[in-house]
């Protein structure tokens, strides 16, 4: 199994966590998103992922793209420990938490969007920082409400799920961009709890071979 | 089953299609996203969905949010016809197509983002239109490449899947915002094919009770 990854990519970070939890062995192939205009735009990488971004998981049989689709594949294929609850309504609630982050926070703060803001719309660094923080805070407010309803030690009661796998990299991003987290006590509590696990610690950006 | 919907919302449109395909009976509760500043911001609706947006599916037991999570729930709960392939790798490919649209096109062009662009960043209508078209074209280019690899009558060979359910509302949006689709012959072919089905036709914005 090969994971095409970039140390700071929060979507690759999701996969590193899940692979570690499932105890799947994998090699990291670093793809440098900044150097020489971005390795992800090279023809060989575009063949792997027409969307020209990380992560890609090469399973040996197929190259998979889109991190949440890959998380579902991992959970279907490596059953232990399960990262979704059993009953359908609970699964839907956990997936909703995952997608709140994966659809409504992360894509707005992606590198390509920040680039568009500065290059096409002449948005300055301070307004870009405000943009970044706005979507994190907007999303985390709703997420915190869901946590009040459903959380225990983890996002979904006391079960580690794909919601935690998605939340932790987003908290990493939030801290990196100086989002004030005191408004989100449940988010913070779950982050601190997860970061005690080796699976999460070993997946963190600073622990990656390509970290600068 | 009650679907909180807005006729032009492409995420509610996804659910209307899937519910029709699964032949699940549902009542539409229109939520007016524009009138009086937006009904989705009212306290009663915020209780249903802390993210203050459509759709919400009230199953009778639970109120579900996040359209792709709800699509998965529908497919798990109403097995016929299945909207995901059986084998894990194929499921991952179909989910990747769905998420390419659900994560990397739609959230960037959402009403709240367009509002932020004009109100906070003073982006004018013409630059906003360019922004809108940019993310559709960028996403559709990658989607078209995936269709060259995998499509038949539908996005995934000849099986109707969640990829089609997600694509068709995005094409509706693209046309509404004057995106030139000649560059995407497979997208167009699948759109035309799907729009022959009653399940898709009856779900379309213009067929909704709250259409203006």
CSV table of C-alpha atoms in Angstrom, one decimal:
chain,number,residue,atom,x,y,z
A,1,UNK,CA,0.0,0.0,0.0
A,2,UNK,CA,1.4,3.4,-1.0
A,3,UNK,CA,0.1,6.7,0.3
A,4,UNK,CA,0.9,9.8,-1.8
A,5,UNK,CA,1.0,12.4,0.9
A,6,UNK,CA,2.2,15.8,1.9
A,7,UNK,CA,3.0,16.4,5.5
A,8,UNK,CA,0.8,19.4,6.0
A,9,UNK,CA,-2.2,18.2,3.9
A,10,UNK,CA,-5.0,17.6,6.3
A,11,UNK,CA,-6.8,15.2,3.9
A,12,UNK,CA,-3.7,13.0,3.7
A,13,UNK,CA,-3.5,13.4,7.5
A,14,UNK,CA,-7.0,11.8,7.8
A,15,UNK,CA,-5.8,8.8,5.9
A,16,UNK,CA,-2.6,8.4,7.9
A,17,UNK,CA,-4.6,8.3,11.1
A,18,UNK,CA,-7.1,5.7,9.7
A,19,UNK,CA,-4.3,3.5,8.3
A,20,UNK,CA,-2.6,3.6,11.7
A,21,UNK,CA,-5.8,2.8,13.6
A,22,UNK,CA,-6.4,-0.2,11.3
A,23,UNK,CA,-2.8,-1.2,11.6
A,24,UNK,CA,-2.3,-1.3,7.8
A,25,UNK,CA,1.3,-1.1,6.7
A,26,UNK,CA,1.9,1.6,4.1
A,27,UNK,CA,4.7,3.5,2.4
A,28,UNK,CA,4.6,7.3,2.3
A,29,UNK,CA,5.4,8.7,-1.1
A,30,UNK,CA,5.8,12.5,-0.5
A,31,UNK,CA,4.3,14.8,-3.1
A,32,UNK,CA,5.7,18.3,-2.6
A,33,UNK,CA,2.8,20.7,-3.1
A,34,UNK,CA,4.9,23.9,-3.2
A,35,UNK,CA,8.4,23.1,-4.7
A,36,UNK,CA,8.8,23.9,-8.4
A,37,UNK,CA,5.2,25.1,-8.7
A,38,UNK,CA,3.8,21.8,-7.2
A,39,UNK,CA,4.7,18.2,-8.0
A,40,UNK,CA,1.0,17.4,-8.0
A,41,UNK,CA,0.7,19.1,-11.4
A,42,UNK,CA,3.3,16.8,-13.1
A,43,UNK,CA,2.0,14.4,-15.8
A,44,UNK,CA,2.8,11.3,-13.9
A,45,UNK,CA,0.8,12.5,-10.9
A,46,UNK,CA,-2.1,13.8,-12.9
A,47,UNK,CA,-2.4,10.3,-14.3
A,48,UNK,CA,-2.8,9.0,-10.7
A,49,UNK,CA,-5.2,11.8,-9.8
A,50,UNK,CA,-6.8,13.9,-12.4
A,51,UNK,CA,-7.7,16.4,-9.6
A,52,UNK,CA,-4.0,17.0,-9.1
A,53,UNK,CA,-4.0,16.9,-5.3
A,54,UNK,CA,-3.1,14.6,-2.4
A,55,UNK,CA,-3.9,12.1,-1.2
A,56,UNK,CA,-3.9,9.1,-3.5
A,57,UNK,CA,-3.9,5.6,-2.0
A,58,UNK,CA,-2.4,3.0,-4.3
A,59,UNK,CA,-3.9,-0.2,-2.9
A,60,UNK,CA,-1.8,-2.4,-5.3
A,61,UNK,CA,-4.9,-3.0,-7.4
A,62,UNK,CA,-6.3,0.5,-7.8
A,63,UNK,CA,-5.4,4.1,-7.2
A,64,UNK,CA,-8.0,5.7,-5.0
A,65,UNK,CA,-8.8,9.4,-4.7
A,66,UNK,CA,-11.0,11.6,-2.4
A,67,UNK,CA,-10.1,11.1,1.2
A,68,UNK,CA,-13.6,10.4,2.6
A,69,UNK,CA,-14.2,7.8,-0.1
A,70,UNK,CA,-10.9,6.2,0.8
A,71,UNK,CA,-11.8,6.2,4.5
A,72,UNK,CA,-15.0,4.4,3.7
A,73,UNK,CA,-13.1,1.9,1.6
A,74,UNK,CA,-10.6,1.3,4.5
A,75,UNK,CA,-13.5,0.8,6.9
A,76,UNK,CA,-15.2,-1.7,4.6
A,77,UNK,CA,-12.0,-3.6,3.8
A,78,UNK,CA,-10.3,-3.7,7.2
A,79,UNK,CA,-13.1,-4.3,9.6
A,80,UNK,CA,-11.2,-4.0,12.9
A,81,UNK,CA,-11.7,-1.7,14.7
A,82,UNK,CA,-14.8,-0.5,13.0
A,83,UNK,CA,-14.9,3.3,12.4
A,84,UNK,CA,-18.6,3.6,11.9
A,85,UNK,CA,-21.4,2.5,14.3
A,86,UNK,CA,-23.6,-0.4,13.3
A,87,UNK,CA,-27.1,1.0,13.0
A,88,UNK,CA,-28.0,3.1,10.0
A,89,UNK,CA,-29.2,6.2,11.7
A,90,UNK,CA,-26.0,6.4,13.9
A,91,UNK,CA,-23.9,5.9,10.8
A,92,UNK,CA,-25.7,8.8,9.1
A,93,UNK,CA,-25.0,11.0,12.1
A,94,UNK,CA,-21.3,10.1,12.1
A,95,UNK,CA,-21.0,10.6,8.4
A,96,UNK,CA,-22.7,14.0,8.7
A,97,UNK,CA,-20.1,15.1,11.2
A,98,UNK,CA,-17.3,13.9,8.9
A,99,UNK,CA,-18.9,15.7,6.0
A,100,UNK,CA,-19.5,18.9,7.9
A,101,UNK,CA,-15.7,19.2,8.0
A,102,UNK,CA,-15.0,17.5,4.7
A,103,UNK,CA,-17.5,19.5,2.6
A,104,UNK,CA,-18.1,22.7,4.5
A,105,UNK,CA,-14.9,23.7,6.1
A,106,UNK,CA,-11.9,22.1,4.5
A,107,UNK,CA,-12.6,22.8,0.7
A,108,UNK,CA,-13.0,26.5,1.4
A,109,UNK,CA,-9.6,26.8,2.9
A,110,UNK,CA,-7.7,24.6,0.5
A,111,UNK,CA,-4.5,25.9,-1.0
A,112,UNK,CA,-6.0,26.3,-4.5
A,113,UNK,CA,-8.8,28.5,-3.1
A,114,UNK,CA,-6.4,30.7,-1.1
A,115,UNK,CA,-4.4,31.1,-4.2
A,116,UNK,CA,-7.4,32.1,-6.2
A,117,UNK,CA,-8.3,34.7,-3.6
A,118,UNK,CA,-4.9,36.4,-3.7
A,119,UNK,CA,-4.1,35.9,-7.4
A,120,UNK,CA,-7.5,36.5,-9.1
A,121,UNK,CA,-9.3,38.6,-6.5
A,122,UNK,CA,-6.3,40.5,-5.0
A,123,UNK,CA,-7.3,39.6,-1.5
A,124,UNK,CA,-4.5,40.6,0.9
A,125,UNK,CA,-3.1,38.3,3.6
A,126,UNK,CA,-5.1,39.7,6.5
A,127,UNK,CA,-8.4,39.3,4.6
A,128,UNK,CA,-7.3,35.8,3.6
A,129,UNK,CA,-6.7,34.9,7.2
A,130,UNK,CA,-10.1,36.3,8.1
A,131,UNK,CA,-11.7,34.1,5.4
A,132,UNK,CA,-9.9,31.1,6.7
A,133,UNK,CA,-10.9,31.6,10.2
A,134,UNK,CA,-14.5,32.5,9.2
A,135,UNK,CA,-15.2,29.1,7.7
A,136,UNK,CA,-13.5,27.2,10.5
A,137,UNK,CA,-15.5,29.1,13.2
A,138,UNK,CA,-18.8,28.8,11.2
A,139,UNK,CA,-18.3,25.1,10.8
A,140,UNK,CA,-17.0,24.4,14.4
A,141,UNK,CA,-20.0,26.3,15.9
A,142,UNK,CA,-22.4,23.7,14.3
A,143,UNK,CA,-20.0,20.9,15.0
A,144,UNK,CA,-19.9,21.9,18.7
A,145,UNK,CA,-23.7,21.8,18.8
A,146,UNK,CA,-23.6,18.2,17.4
A,147,UNK,CA,-20.9,17.3,20.0
A,148,UNK,CA,-23.2,18.5,22.8
A,149,UNK,CA,-25.8,16.1,21.5
A,150,UNK,CA,-23.7,13.1,20.7
A,151,UNK,CA,-20.2,13.2,22.1
A,152,UNK,CA,-18.6,11.3,24.9
A,153,UNK,CA,-14.8,10.6,25.0
A,154,UNK,CA,-15.1,10.8,21.2
A,155,UNK,CA,-17.3,12.7,18.7
A,156,UNK,CA,-19.8,9.8,18.7
A,157,UNK,CA,-20.2,8.8,22.4
A,158,UNK,CA,-17.3,6.6,23.4
A,159,UNK,CA,-16.6,5.1,20.0
A,160,UNK,CA,-13.7,6.2,17.9
A,161,UNK,CA,-15.1,6.9,14.4
A,162,UNK,CA,-14.4,8.6,11.1
A,163,UNK,CA,-15.7,11.8,12.7
A,164,UNK,CA,-12.7,11.9,15.0
A,165,UNK,CA,-10.4,10.9,12.1
A,166,UNK,CA,-11.6,14.0,10.2
A,167,UNK,CA,-11.8,16.4,13.1
A,168,UNK,CA,-8.3,16.1,14.4
A,169,UNK,CA,-6.6,17.3,11.2
A,170,UNK,CA,-9.1,20.2,11.0
A,171,UNK,CA,-8.1,21.2,14.5
A,172,UNK,CA,-4.5,21.1,13.5
A,173,UNK,CA,-5.3,23.5,10.6
A,174,UNK,CA,-7.3,25.7,12.9
A,175,UNK,CA,-4.4,26.1,15.3
A,176,UNK,CA,-2.0,26.7,12.5
A,177,UNK,CA,-4.2,29.6,11.4
A,178,UNK,CA,-4.6,31.0,14.9
A,179,UNK,CA,-8.3,30.2,15.3
A,180,UNK,CA,-9.3,30.8,18.9
A,181,UNK,CA,-10.7,27.5,20.2
A,182,UNK,CA,-11.9,28.4,23.7
A,183,UNK,CA,-15.4,28.7,22.2
A,184,UNK,CA,-15.3,25.0,21.4
A,185,UNK,CA,-14.7,23.1,24.6
A,186,UNK,CA,-15.9,19.7,23.2
A,187,UNK,CA,-13.8,20.0,20.1
A,188,UNK,CA,-10.8,20.8,22.3
A,189,UNK,CA,-11.5,17.9,24.8
A,190,UNK,CA,-11.8,15.4,22.0
A,191,UNK,CA,-8.6,16.7,20.3
A,192,UNK,CA,-6.7,16.3,23.5
A,193,UNK,CA,-8.1,12.8,24.1
A,194,UNK,CA,-7.3,11.6,20.5
A,195,UNK,CA,-3.8,13.1,20.6
A,196,UNK,CA,-2.9,10.6,23.3
A,197,UNK,CA,-3.2,7.7,20.9
A,198,UNK,CA,-0.1,6.6,19.0
A,199,UNK,CA,-2.2,6.3,15.8
A,200,UNK,CA,-3.0,10.0,15.9
A,201,UNK,CA,0.5,11.1,17.1
A,202,UNK,CA,2.3,9.2,14.5
A,203,UNK,CA,0.1,10.6,11.7
A,204,UNK,CA,0.7,14.2,12.7
A,205,UNK,CA,2.4,16.5,10.2
A,206,UNK,CA,5.5,17.0,12.3
A,207,UNK,CA,6.1,13.3,12.5
A,208,UNK,CA,6.2,12.9,8.7
A,209,UNK,CA,9.3,12.1,6.7
A,210,UNK,CA,8.8,15.1,4.4
A,211,UNK,CA,8.2,17.6,7.3
A,212,UNK,CA,10.3,20.6,7.0
B,1,UNK,CA,-40.7,11.0,5.8
B,2,UNK,CA,-40.3,14.7,5.5
B,3,UNK,CA,-37.8,16.5,3.3
B,4,UNK,CA,-37.0,20.1,4.2
B,5,UNK,CA,-36.1,21.4,0.8
B,6,UNK,CA,-35.7,24.5,-1.3
B,7,UNK,CA,-36.5,24.1,-5.0
B,8,UNK,CA,-33.2,25.5,-6.3
B,9,UNK,CA,-31.0,23.8,-3.7
B,10,UNK,CA,-28.8,21.3,-5.5
B,11,UNK,CA,-28.2,19.3,-2.3
B,12,UNK,CA,-31.9,18.9,-1.7
B,13,UNK,CA,-32.3,18.0,-5.4
B,14,UNK,CA,-29.9,15.1,-4.9
B,15,UNK,CA,-32.1,13.7,-2.2
B,16,UNK,CA,-35.3,14.2,-4.2
B,17,UNK,CA,-33.7,12.1,-7.0
B,18,UNK,CA,-32.6,9.3,-4.6
B,19,UNK,CA,-35.9,9.2,-2.8
B,20,UNK,CA,-37.7,8.9,-6.1
B,21,UNK,CA,-35.4,6.2,-7.4
B,22,UNK,CA,-36.0,4.2,-4.2
B,23,UNK,CA,-39.7,4.9,-4.4
B,24,UNK,CA,-39.9,6.2,-0.9
B,25,UNK,CA,-42.9,8.4,-0.2
B,26,UNK,CA,-42.0,11.8,1.3
B,27,UNK,CA,-43.5,15.2,2.0
B,28,UNK,CA,-41.7,18.3,0.9
B,29,UNK,CA,-41.5,21.0,3.6
B,30,UNK,CA,-40.3,24.1,1.7
B,31,UNK,CA,-37.7,26.2,3.5
B,32,UNK,CA,-37.4,29.6,1.8
B,33,UNK,CA,-33.7,30.4,1.7
B,34,UNK,CA,-34.1,34.0,0.6
B,35,UNK,CA,-37.5,35.4,1.9
B,36,UNK,CA,-37.2,37.5,5.1
B,37,UNK,CA,-33.4,37.0,5.3
B,38,UNK,CA,-33.8,33.2,5.0
B,39,UNK,CA,-36.1,30.8,6.9
B,40,UNK,CA,-33.2,28.5,7.5
B,41,UNK,CA,-31.9,30.9,10.2
B,42,UNK,CA,-35.1,30.7,12.3
B,43,UNK,CA,-34.7,29.1,15.8
B,44,UNK,CA,-37.0,26.2,14.9
B,45,UNK,CA,-35.0,25.3,11.8
B,46,UNK,CA,-31.6,25.8,13.6
B,47,UNK,CA,-32.8,23.2,16.1
B,48,UNK,CA,-33.3,20.7,13.2
B,49,UNK,CA,-30.0,21.7,11.5
B,50,UNK,CA,-27.4,23.6,13.4
B,51,UNK,CA,-25.8,24.3,10.1
B,52,UNK,CA,-28.9,26.3,9.1
B,53,UNK,CA,-29.2,25.0,5.6
B,54,UNK,CA,-31.2,22.6,3.5
B,55,UNK,CA,-31.7,19.7,3.2
B,56,UNK,CA,-32.9,18.0,6.4
B,57,UNK,CA,-34.5,14.6,6.2
B,58,UNK,CA,-36.9,13.8,9.0
B,59,UNK,CA,-37.1,10.0,9.0
B,60,UNK,CA,-39.7,10.0,11.7
B,61,UNK,CA,-37.0,8.8,14.2
B,62,UNK,CA,-34.2,11.2,13.5
B,63,UNK,CA,-33.5,14.4,11.6
B,64,UNK,CA,-30.6,13.8,9.3
B,65,UNK,CA,-28.3,16.5,7.8
B,66,UNK,CA,-25.5,16.5,5.2
B,67,UNK,CA,-26.9,15.3,1.8
B,68,UNK,CA,-24.2,12.7,1.1
B,69,UNK,CA,-24.6,11.2,4.5
B,70,UNK,CA,-28.3,11.0,3.9
B,71,UNK,CA,-27.8,9.4,0.5
B,72,UNK,CA,-25.6,6.7,2.1
B,73,UNK,CA,-28.4,6.2,4.7
B,74,UNK,CA,-31.0,5.8,2.0
B,75,UNK,CA,-28.9,3.3,0.2
B,76,UNK,CA,-28.3,1.2,3.3
B,77,UNK,CA,-31.9,1.4,4.4
B,78,UNK,CA,-33.7,0.9,1.1
B,79,UNK,CA,-31.8,-1.6,-0.7
B,80,UNK,CA,-33.6,-1.6,-4.1
B,81,UNK,CA,-32.3,-0.5,-6.5
B,82,UNK,CA,-28.8,-0.4,-5.0
B,83,UNK,CA,-27.0,2.9,-5.8
B,84,UNK,CA,-23.5,1.7,-5.0
B,85,UNK,CA,-21.7,-1.2,-6.7
B,86,UNK,CA,-21.0,-4.3,-4.6
B,87,UNK,CA,-17.2,-4.6,-4.6
B,88,UNK,CA,-15.2,-2.3,-2.3
B,89,UNK,CA,-12.9,-0.8,-4.9
B,90,UNK,CA,-15.8,0.1,-7.2
B,91,UNK,CA,-17.7,1.6,-4.3
B,92,UNK,CA,-14.7,3.8,-3.6
B,93,UNK,CA,-14.5,5.0,-7.2
B,94,UNK,CA,-18.2,5.9,-7.2
B,95,UNK,CA,-17.9,7.7,-3.9
B,96,UNK,CA,-14.9,9.6,-5.2
B,97,UNK,CA,-17.0,10.9,-8.1
B,98,UNK,CA,-19.8,11.8,-5.8
B,99,UNK,CA,-17.3,13.6,-3.5
B,100,UNK,CA,-15.5,15.4,-6.3
B,101,UNK,CA,-18.8,17.3,-6.8
B,102,UNK,CA,-19.9,17.3,-3.2
B,103,UNK,CA,-16.6,18.5,-1.7
B,104,UNK,CA,-14.7,20.3,-4.5
B,105,UNK,CA,-17.4,22.0,-6.6
B,106,UNK,CA,-20.6,22.6,-4.7
B,107,UNK,CA,-19.4,24.0,-1.4
B,108,UNK,CA,-17.4,26.7,-3.2
B,109,UNK,CA,-20.4,28.0,-5.0
B,110,UNK,CA,-22.9,27.8,-2.2
B,111,UNK,CA,-25.1,30.9,-1.5
B,112,UNK,CA,-23.2,31.7,1.8
B,113,UNK,CA,-19.9,31.8,0.0
B,114,UNK,CA,-21.2,34.0,-2.8
B,115,UNK,CA,-22.6,36.3,-0.1
B,116,UNK,CA,-19.2,36.4,1.6
B,117,UNK,CA,-17.5,37.3,-1.6
B,118,UNK,CA,-19.8,40.2,-2.3
B,119,UNK,CA,-20.4,41.5,1.3
B,120,UNK,CA,-17.0,41.0,2.9
B,121,UNK,CA,-14.7,41.1,-0.1
B,122,UNK,CA,-16.6,43.5,-2.4
B,123,UNK,CA,-16.4,41.1,-5.3
B,124,UNK,CA,-18.6,42.4,-8.1
B,125,UNK,CA,-21.2,40.2,-10.0
B,126,UNK,CA,-19.0,39.6,-13.0
B,127,UNK,CA,-16.0,38.4,-10.9
B,128,UNK,CA,-18.5,36.3,-8.8
B,129,UNK,CA,-19.8,34.6,-12.0
B,130,UNK,CA,-16.1,33.9,-13.0
B,131,UNK,CA,-15.5,32.4,-9.6
B,132,UNK,CA,-18.6,30.2,-9.9
B,133,UNK,CA,-17.7,29.0,-13.4
B,134,UNK,CA,-14.0,28.4,-12.4
B,135,UNK,CA,-14.8,25.8,-9.8
B,136,UNK,CA,-17.4,24.0,-12.0
B,137,UNK,CA,-15.0,23.9,-14.9
B,138,UNK,CA,-12.0,22.8,-12.8
B,139,UNK,CA,-14.1,20.0,-11.2
B,140,UNK,CA,-15.8,18.9,-14.4
B,141,UNK,CA,-12.4,18.6,-16.2
B,142,UNK,CA,-11.3,16.0,-13.6
B,143,UNK,CA,-14.8,14.4,-13.6
B,144,UNK,CA,-14.7,14.1,-17.4
B,145,UNK,CA,-11.4,12.2,-17.2
B,146,UNK,CA,-12.9,9.8,-14.7
B,147,UNK,CA,-15.9,9.4,-17.0
B,148,UNK,CA,-13.6,8.5,-19.9
B,149,UNK,CA,-12.2,5.7,-17.7
B,150,UNK,CA,-15.4,4.4,-16.1
B,151,UNK,CA,-18.6,5.6,-17.7
B,152,UNK,CA,-21.2,3.8,-19.8
B,153,UNK,CA,-24.8,4.9,-19.9
B,154,UNK,CA,-24.1,6.2,-16.4
B,155,UNK,CA,-21.1,7.6,-14.6
B,156,UNK,CA,-20.2,4.1,-13.4
B,157,UNK,CA,-20.6,1.9,-16.5
B,158,UNK,CA,-24.3,1.0,-17.0
B,159,UNK,CA,-25.3,1.1,-13.3
B,160,UNK,CA,-27.2,4.1,-12.0
B,161,UNK,CA,-25.3,5.2,-8.8
B,162,UNK,CA,-24.9,8.0,-6.3
B,163,UNK,CA,-22.5,9.5,-8.8
B,164,UNK,CA,-25.3,10.2,-11.2
B,165,UNK,CA,-27.6,11.4,-8.4
B,166,UNK,CA,-24.9,14.0,-7.5
B,167,UNK,CA,-23.9,14.9,-11.0
B,168,UNK,CA,-27.3,15.9,-12.4
B,169,UNK,CA,-28.0,18.7,-9.9
B,170,UNK,CA,-24.5,20.1,-10.5
B,171,UNK,CA,-25.2,20.2,-14.2
B,172,UNK,CA,-28.4,22.1,-13.5
B,173,UNK,CA,-26.4,24.6,-11.5
B,174,UNK,CA,-23.7,24.8,-14.3
B,175,UNK,CA,-26.4,25.6,-16.9
B,176,UNK,CA,-28.0,28.2,-14.6
B,177,UNK,CA,-24.7,30.0,-14.3
B,178,UNK,CA,-24.0,29.8,-18.1
B,179,UNK,CA,-21.1,27.3,-17.9
B,180,UNK,CA,-20.2,26.2,-21.5
B,181,UNK,CA,-20.6,22.4,-21.4
B,182,UNK,CA,-19.3,21.4,-24.9
B,183,UNK,CA,-15.9,20.6,-23.3
B,184,UNK,CA,-17.6,17.9,-21.3
B,185,UNK,CA,-19.3,15.5,-23.8
B,186,UNK,CA,-19.6,12.6,-21.3
B,187,UNK,CA,-21.1,14.8,-18.6
B,188,UNK,CA,-23.6,16.0,-21.2
B,189,UNK,CA,-24.4,12.5,-22.5
B,190,UNK,CA,-25.1,11.2,-19.0
B,191,UNK,CA,-27.2,14.3,-18.1
B,192,UNK,CA,-29.4,13.8,-21.1
B,193,UNK,CA,-29.7,10.1,-20.4
B,194,UNK,CA,-30.7,10.6,-16.7
B,195,UNK,CA,-33.2,13.3,-17.5
B,196,UNK,CA,-35.3,10.8,-19.4
B,197,UNK,CA,-36.1,9.1,-16.1
B,198,UNK,CA,-39.2,10.2,-14.2
B,199,UNK,CA,-37.2,9.9,-10.9
B,200,UNK,CA,-34.9,12.7,-12.2
B,201,UNK,CA,-37.6,14.7,-14.0
B,202,UNK,CA,-39.9,14.8,-11.0
B,203,UNK,CA,-37.0,15.9,-8.7
B,204,UNK,CA,-36.0,18.9,-10.9
B,205,UNK,CA,-36.3,22.4,-9.4
B,206,UNK,CA,-39.0,23.5,-11.8
B,207,UNK,CA,-41.2,20.6,-10.8
B,208,UNK,CA,-41.2,21.6,-7.1
B,209,UNK,CA,-44.2,22.9,-5.2
B,210,UNK,CA,-42.1,26.0,-4.1
B,211,UNK,CA,-40.7,26.8,-7.5
B,212,UNK,CA,-41.2,30.4,-8.5
